Amino acid sequence: MGTDFKISTRSSVERYSTVLVDLSRSIHAEPEIAFQEHRSAEKVASLLEGEGFEVERGVARLDTAFTATYGDGDLVLGLCVEYDALPGLGHACGHNVIAAASTGAALALRDLADALGVTVKVIGTPAEEVGGGKVLMLERGVFDDVALSMMVHPTPYEAIAARSLAITDVEVHYTGKSSHAAAAPHLGVNAADAVTVAQVAIGLARQHLEPGQMVSGIVIDGGAVPNIVPAKAAAMFDLRAENLESLQRLENRIGACFHAGAIATGCTHEVVKVSPIYAELTPDPWLADAYRQAAVALGRRPLSPEREQREKIGSTDMGNVTRVLPAIHPTIAIDCGDAVNHQIEFANACASASADQAVLDGALAMAWTTITAATDPDQRARLLAAAAERAAALGGTA
């Protein structure tokens, strides 16, 4: 029976191939940044609504979030859709591919929902690059009924149980006192100098950071004109670590560097969290293995489990999902030459024949993984039991 289901989903993906590629290319052509993805979200939601899915827009009090649901089986599959782009670079992380692949998996599984006893739930998640859309949607109940969740992410290589780093985004704001930079510099308190001191302290700290800890940052306000001592200055930093525990230690250390800038210059300072904290990925081993088998059957060539543990894919709010319920976040390779994610060359590659094929293969691999889970009695029971336990902890019923 599982083989027949897989044949059916392959036929569905082939039937919708032009629609899915067009969706990917259309989202790519009109990039929108975090929480402003109105056109992109609507393209996916409208397509699924037209195909019989029940769509709810603006879920979790987020204008560009949505859910699209089909079926009423007890095993609820959450297919995550991303569609935010990068400022100035467009879809240099390939979220157009993610959106179209998850949409394709949903369409492929739609006609099998009753036979598989599943509910297909597409979850439109805004603001992955910054803003933590999935974290907010987790906190606001969108994933409460989901038994398993998945998505695929384009990168230069194929990794099934991909690793990511925990991350927190922070801004530090310094306040000093303005004065004439030539006539009375001694009466000023230079906020831009405070940023400089903090940057130097962070630079010196880097050689002593724990393995896996990383800090990157930019100055977002360094003053207005050079003849005024800047009374305001600010910088933004990404702090990353192997896990949440290491991230907390890094945050404490970098906080001391921020404090040093204030102490050295006489400024006051405030540290502001830009996004919710993203946890590291902890993919479900069984689902990852099932996806690996599907990817190999489709002719994909994933890294070995040993090799993929040495690779990192940056950070993702899907890590928070994997800590709450069984979920996977495999990467899918596209031909991009020497380019990597967050480069303009990678953005160009995400609207190529290779990216189009990744949409179709990713959709089919996720569909086959779902079929394997739904038709394996032991795994189905495991997933349903975990969902029931979560529901009980939340005070509801599965």
Coordinates of C-alpha atoms in Angstrom, one line a residue:
M1 CA 0.0 0.0 0.0
G2 CA 2.8 2.4 0.8
T3 CA 4.2 1.9 -2.7
D4 CA 0.9 2.8 -4.2
F5 CA 0.7 6.0 -2.1
K6 CA 4.2 7.0 -3.2
I7 CA 3.3 6.4 -6.9
S8 CA 0.2 8.6 -6.3
T9 CA 2.2 11.4 -4.8
R10 CA 4.8 11.3 -7.5
S11 CA 2.0 11.7 -10.1
S12 CA 0.5 14.6 -8.1
V13 CA 3.9 16.5 -7.9
E14 CA 4.4 15.9 -11.7
R15 CA 0.9 17.2 -12.4
Y16 CA 1.5 20.4 -10.3
S17 CA 5.1 20.9 -11.4
T18 CA 4.4 24.0 -13.5
V19 CA 2.3 25.5 -10.7
L20 CA 4.9 24.9 -8.1
V21 CA 7.8 26.2 -10.1
D22 CA 5.8 29.3 -11.1
L23 CA 5.0 29.8 -7.4
S24 CA 8.7 29.6 -6.5
R25 CA 9.7 32.0 -9.3
S26 CA 7.0 34.4 -8.5
I27 CA 7.9 34.7 -4.8
H28 CA 11.6 35.0 -5.8
A29 CA 10.7 37.9 -8.2
E30 CA 9.0 40.0 -5.5
P31 CA 11.1 39.7 -2.3
E32 CA 9.6 41.0 0.9
I33 CA 11.4 41.3 4.2
A34 CA 10.3 40.1 7.7
F35 CA 6.6 40.7 8.6
Q36 CA 6.1 42.5 5.3
E37 CA 5.5 39.4 3.2
H38 CA 2.0 40.2 2.2
R39 CA 2.2 39.3 -1.5
S40 CA 4.2 36.1 -0.9
A41 CA 2.0 34.8 1.9
E42 CA -1.1 35.5 -0.2
K43 CA 0.3 33.7 -3.2
V44 CA 0.7 30.5 -1.2
A45 CA -2.6 30.9 0.8
S46 CA -4.7 31.6 -2.4
L47 CA -3.2 28.7 -4.3
L48 CA -4.1 26.3 -1.5
E49 CA -7.5 27.8 -0.9
G50 CA -8.2 27.3 -4.6
E51 CA -7.2 23.6 -4.2
G52 CA -9.7 22.9 -1.4
F53 CA -7.7 23.8 1.7
E54 CA -9.4 25.6 4.5
V55 CA -7.3 28.8 4.9
E56 CA -7.1 31.1 8.0
R57 CA -5.1 34.3 7.5
G58 CA -3.5 36.5 10.1
V59 CA -3.1 33.7 12.6
A60 CA -1.2 34.2 15.9
R61 CA -1.9 37.9 15.6
L62 CA 0.6 38.1 12.7
D63 CA -0.6 39.7 9.5
T64 CA 1.5 37.6 7.2
A65 CA 1.0 34.3 9.0
F66 CA -1.6 31.7 7.9
T67 CA -2.7 28.1 8.1
A68 CA -4.2 26.0 5.3
T69 CA -5.7 22.7 6.4
Y70 CA -7.1 19.7 4.6
G71 CA -8.5 16.4 6.1
D72 CA -9.5 15.4 9.6
G73 CA -7.1 12.5 10.4
D74 CA -5.8 12.2 13.9
L75 CA -2.2 12.4 12.7
V76 CA -1.6 16.1 12.0
L77 CA 1.3 17.0 9.7
G78 CA 2.6 20.6 9.9
L79 CA 4.4 21.6 6.7
C80 CA 6.2 24.9 7.4
V81 CA 6.3 27.6 4.7
E82 CA 8.8 30.4 4.8
Y83 CA 8.8 33.4 2.4
D84 CA 10.7 36.3 3.9
A85 CA 13.7 37.7 2.0
L86 CA 16.9 39.4 3.0
P87 CA 17.2 43.2 2.9
G88 CA 19.2 44.2 -0.2
L89 CA 19.8 40.6 -1.3
G90 CA 16.3 39.3 -2.0
H91 CA 15.9 35.5 -1.8
A92 CA 19.6 34.8 -1.0
C93 CA 18.4 32.1 1.4
G94 CA 16.0 30.4 -0.9
H95 CA 12.8 30.8 1.0
N96 CA 10.9 30.8 -2.3
V97 CA 12.0 27.2 -2.7
I98 CA 10.9 26.3 0.8
A99 CA 7.5 27.8 0.2
A100 CA 6.9 26.0 -3.0
A101 CA 8.3 22.6 -1.8
S102 CA 6.0 22.6 1.3
T103 CA 3.1 23.6 -0.9
G104 CA 3.9 20.8 -3.3
A105 CA 4.0 18.2 -0.4
A106 CA 0.6 19.4 0.8
L107 CA -0.9 19.1 -2.7
A108 CA 0.6 15.6 -3.1
L109 CA -0.8 14.4 0.2
R110 CA -4.2 16.1 -0.1
D111 CA -6.0 13.3 -2.0
L112 CA -4.5 10.7 0.4
A113 CA -5.4 12.4 3.6
D114 CA -8.4 10.1 4.3
A115 CA -6.6 6.9 3.4
L116 CA -3.6 7.9 5.5
G117 CA -5.6 9.2 8.4
V118 CA -3.8 12.5 8.4
T119 CA -4.6 16.1 8.5
V120 CA -2.4 18.2 6.2
K121 CA -1.7 21.5 7.8
V122 CA 0.4 24.1 5.9
I123 CA 1.8 26.7 8.3
G124 CA 2.8 30.0 6.8
T125 CA 5.6 31.3 9.0
P126 CA 6.8 34.8 8.5
A127 CA 10.1 36.5 9.6
E128 CA 12.5 33.6 9.8
E129 CA 15.6 35.8 9.0
V130 CA 14.8 38.1 11.9
G131 CA 11.7 38.2 14.1
G132 CA 11.2 34.6 15.0
G133 CA 7.8 33.9 13.4
K134 CA 7.8 30.3 14.3
V135 CA 8.7 31.1 17.9
L136 CA 5.7 33.5 18.2
M137 CA 3.4 30.9 16.5
L138 CA 4.5 28.2 18.9
E139 CA 3.8 30.4 21.9
R140 CA 0.4 31.4 20.5
G141 CA -0.8 27.8 19.9
V142 CA -0.5 27.3 16.1
F143 CA 1.5 24.1 16.6
D144 CA -0.5 22.7 19.5
D145 CA -2.2 20.1 17.4
V146 CA 0.7 19.2 15.2
A147 CA 2.2 15.6 15.6
L148 CA 5.1 16.0 13.2
S149 CA 6.5 18.9 11.3
M150 CA 9.0 19.4 8.4
M151 CA 10.3 21.7 5.8
V152 CA 13.3 21.6 3.4
H153 CA 15.9 24.4 3.0
P154 CA 18.1 25.0 0.0
T155 CA 21.9 25.1 0.6
P156 CA 25.0 24.2 -1.5
Y157 CA 24.9 20.7 0.0
E158 CA 22.3 18.1 1.1
A159 CA 22.2 17.4 4.9
I160 CA 19.3 15.4 6.4
A161 CA 19.8 15.9 10.2
A162 CA 21.3 19.3 9.6
R163 CA 22.9 21.2 12.5
S164 CA 22.2 24.8 13.4
L165 CA 23.4 27.2 16.0
A166 CA 21.3 28.8 18.7
I167 CA 21.1 32.6 18.3
T168 CA 20.0 35.8 19.9
D169 CA 19.9 39.1 18.1
V170 CA 20.5 42.2 20.3
E171 CA 21.0 45.9 19.9
V172 CA 23.0 48.0 22.3
H173 CA 22.0 51.7 22.5
Y174 CA 24.4 54.2 24.1
T175 CA 23.4 57.7 25.3
G176 CA 25.9 60.4 26.0
K177 CA 25.9 64.2 25.5
S178 CA 26.3 66.3 22.4
S179 CA 28.7 69.2 22.1
H180 CA 30.7 71.1 19.5
A181 CA 33.4 68.7 18.3
A182 CA 36.0 71.5 17.9
A183 CA 34.9 74.4 20.2
A184 CA 34.0 72.3 23.3
P185 CA 34.7 68.6 22.8
H186 CA 35.5 68.3 26.5
L187 CA 31.8 69.0 27.3
G188 CA 30.6 66.1 25.2
V189 CA 30.1 62.5 26.1
N190 CA 30.7 60.5 23.0
A191 CA 28.2 57.6 22.4
A192 CA 30.0 56.5 19.2
D193 CA 33.2 56.0 21.3
A194 CA 31.2 53.7 23.6
V195 CA 30.3 51.5 20.5
T196 CA 34.0 51.5 19.5
V197 CA 35.1 50.4 23.0
A198 CA 32.5 47.6 23.0
Q199 CA 33.6 46.5 19.5
V200 CA 37.3 46.3 20.7
A201 CA 36.3 44.4 23.8
I202 CA 34.3 41.9 21.7
G203 CA 37.2 41.6 19.2
L204 CA 39.6 40.8 22.0
A205 CA 37.2 38.3 23.6
R206 CA 36.8 36.3 20.4
Q207 CA 40.0 34.3 20.9
H208 CA 38.7 33.1 24.3
L209 CA 35.2 32.2 23.2
E210 CA 34.0 28.6 23.6
P211 CA 34.0 26.3 20.5
G212 CA 30.9 27.1 18.5
Q213 CA 30.4 30.6 19.9
M214 CA 30.3 33.4 17.4
V215 CA 29.6 37.1 17.4
S216 CA 28.9 39.3 14.3
G217 CA 27.7 42.9 14.3
I218 CA 27.1 46.2 12.6
V219 CA 26.9 49.8 13.7
I220 CA 23.4 51.0 13.1
D221 CA 23.8 54.6 14.4
G222 CA 27.2 56.3 14.7
G223 CA 26.1 59.9 14.9
A224 CA 24.8 62.5 12.4
V225 CA 27.7 64.7 11.4
P226 CA 31.4 64.9 12.4
N227 CA 31.2 68.3 14.0
I228 CA 28.8 67.2 16.7
V229 CA 29.9 64.8 19.5
P230 CA 27.3 62.0 19.1
A231 CA 24.9 61.8 21.9
K232 CA 23.3 58.7 20.5
A233 CA 24.9 55.6 19.0
A234 CA 23.9 52.0 18.5
A235 CA 25.0 48.6 17.2
M236 CA 23.3 45.3 16.5
F237 CA 24.9 41.9 17.1
D238 CA 24.1 38.3 16.4
L239 CA 25.3 36.0 19.2
R240 CA 25.5 32.3 18.3
A241 CA 26.4 29.2 20.1
E242 CA 26.2 25.4 19.9
N243 CA 23.2 25.3 22.2
L244 CA 21.0 27.5 24.4
E245 CA 23.2 26.9 27.5
S246 CA 26.3 28.0 25.7
L247 CA 24.4 30.9 24.3
Q248 CA 23.5 32.2 27.7
R249 CA 27.1 32.1 28.8
L250 CA 28.1 34.0 25.6
E251 CA 25.3 36.6 26.2
N252 CA 26.7 37.2 29.7
R253 CA 30.2 37.7 28.3
I254 CA 29.2 40.1 25.5
G255 CA 27.0 42.0 28.0
A256 CA 30.1 42.8 29.9
C257 CA 31.7 44.2 26.8
F258 CA 28.7 46.4 26.2
H259 CA 29.0 47.6 29.8
A260 CA 32.7 48.3 29.3
G261 CA 31.8 50.8 26.5
A262 CA 29.5 52.7 28.8
I263 CA 32.0 52.7 31.7
A264 CA 34.9 53.8 29.6
T265 CA 33.0 56.8 28.1
G266 CA 30.6 57.8 30.8
C267 CA 27.6 56.9 28.7
T268 CA 24.5 55.1 29.8
H269 CA 23.4 52.0 27.8
E270 CA 20.5 49.7 27.1
V271 CA 20.5 46.3 25.6
V272 CA 17.4 45.4 23.5
K273 CA 16.4 41.9 22.2
V274 CA 15.5 42.2 18.5
S275 CA 14.1 38.7 18.1
P276 CA 13.0 35.8 20.2
I277 CA 15.9 33.4 20.9
Y278 CA 16.3 30.7 18.3
A279 CA 17.2 27.3 19.7
E280 CA 19.6 24.8 18.0
L281 CA 18.0 22.2 15.7
T282 CA 17.3 18.8 17.4
P283 CA 15.8 16.8 14.5
D284 CA 13.8 13.6 15.2
P285 CA 16.1 10.7 14.3
W286 CA 13.5 8.4 12.9
L287 CA 11.9 11.1 10.7
A288 CA 15.4 12.1 9.5
D289 CA 16.2 8.5 8.6
A290 CA 12.9 8.2 6.7
Y291 CA 13.6 11.4 4.8
R292 CA 17.1 10.2 4.0
Q293 CA 15.7 7.1 2.4
A294 CA 13.2 9.1 0.4
A295 CA 15.9 11.6 -0.8
V296 CA 18.2 8.7 -1.9
A297 CA 15.4 7.0 -3.7
L298 CA 14.9 10.2 -5.6
G299 CA 18.5 10.2 -6.7
R300 CA 19.7 12.9 -4.2
R301 CA 23.1 12.5 -2.7
P302 CA 23.0 13.6 1.0
L303 CA 26.1 13.9 3.1
S304 CA 26.9 11.0 5.3
P305 CA 25.6 11.3 8.9
E306 CA 29.2 11.7 10.1
R307 CA 30.0 14.5 7.6
E308 CA 26.7 16.4 8.1
Q309 CA 27.5 16.7 11.8
R310 CA 30.6 18.8 10.9
E311 CA 28.5 21.2 8.8
K312 CA 26.4 24.1 10.2
I313 CA 23.6 25.9 8.5
G314 CA 23.6 29.1 10.5
S315 CA 20.5 29.5 12.7
T316 CA 16.7 29.0 12.3
D317 CA 13.6 29.3 14.4
M318 CA 12.7 25.8 13.2
G319 CA 15.1 24.8 16.0
N320 CA 12.4 25.9 18.5
V321 CA 9.9 23.7 16.7
T322 CA 12.2 20.6 16.9
R323 CA 12.5 21.1 20.7
V324 CA 8.8 20.9 21.1
L325 CA 7.6 18.2 18.8
P326 CA 9.1 15.6 16.3
A327 CA 10.3 17.6 13.4
I328 CA 13.0 17.8 10.7
H329 CA 14.7 20.5 8.7
P330 CA 16.8 18.9 6.0
T331 CA 18.7 20.9 3.5
I332 CA 18.4 20.3 -0.2
A333 CA 21.3 21.0 -2.6
I334 CA 21.0 23.4 -5.5
D335 CA 23.7 24.1 -8.1
C336 CA 25.2 27.4 -7.0
G337 CA 28.9 27.2 -8.0
D338 CA 31.0 28.6 -5.2
A339 CA 28.2 30.7 -3.7
V340 CA 26.7 30.1 -0.3
N341 CA 23.6 31.3 1.4
H342 CA 23.3 35.1 1.9
Q343 CA 25.2 35.9 -1.2
I344 CA 23.7 37.5 -4.3
E345 CA 25.0 34.6 -6.4
F346 CA 23.0 32.2 -4.3
A347 CA 19.9 34.4 -4.7
N348 CA 20.3 34.0 -8.5
A349 CA 20.7 30.3 -8.1
C350 CA 17.4 30.1 -6.3
A351 CA 15.6 30.9 -9.5
S352 CA 17.4 28.3 -11.7
A353 CA 16.5 24.9 -13.1
S354 CA 18.4 23.3 -10.2
A355 CA 16.2 25.2 -7.7
D356 CA 13.1 24.2 -9.6
Q357 CA 14.1 20.6 -9.3
A358 CA 14.7 21.1 -5.6
V359 CA 11.2 22.3 -5.2
L360 CA 9.8 19.1 -6.8
D361 CA 12.2 16.7 -5.1
G362 CA 11.7 18.4 -1.7
A363 CA 7.9 18.2 -2.1
L364 CA 8.1 14.5 -2.9
A365 CA 10.6 13.6 -0.2
M366 CA 8.5 15.2 2.4
A367 CA 5.3 13.5 1.1
W368 CA 7.1 10.1 1.1
T369 CA 8.4 10.7 4.7
T370 CA 4.9 11.4 5.8
I371 CA 3.5 8.3 4.1
T372 CA 6.2 6.2 5.8
A373 CA 5.3 7.7 9.2
A374 CA 1.6 7.4 8.7
T375 CA 1.7 3.7 7.6
D376 CA 4.3 2.5 10.2
P377 CA 2.1 1.3 13.1
D378 CA 4.9 1.8 15.7
Q379 CA 5.9 5.2 14.6
R380 CA 2.4 6.4 14.1
A381 CA 1.6 5.3 17.7
R382 CA 4.8 7.1 18.9
L383 CA 3.9 10.3 17.2
L384 CA 0.3 10.2 18.4
A385 CA 1.3 9.5 21.9
A386 CA 3.7 12.4 22.0
A387 CA 1.0 14.7 20.6
A388 CA -1.5 13.5 23.2
E389 CA 1.1 14.1 26.0
R390 CA 1.7 17.6 24.7
A391 CA -2.1 18.3 24.5
A392 CA -2.5 17.0 28.1
A393 CA 0.3 19.3 29.3
L394 CA -1.4 22.2 27.6
G395 CA -4.7 21.3 29.2
G396 CA -6.5 20.1 26.1
T397 CA -7.1 16.8 24.4
A398 CA -5.4 15.2 21.4

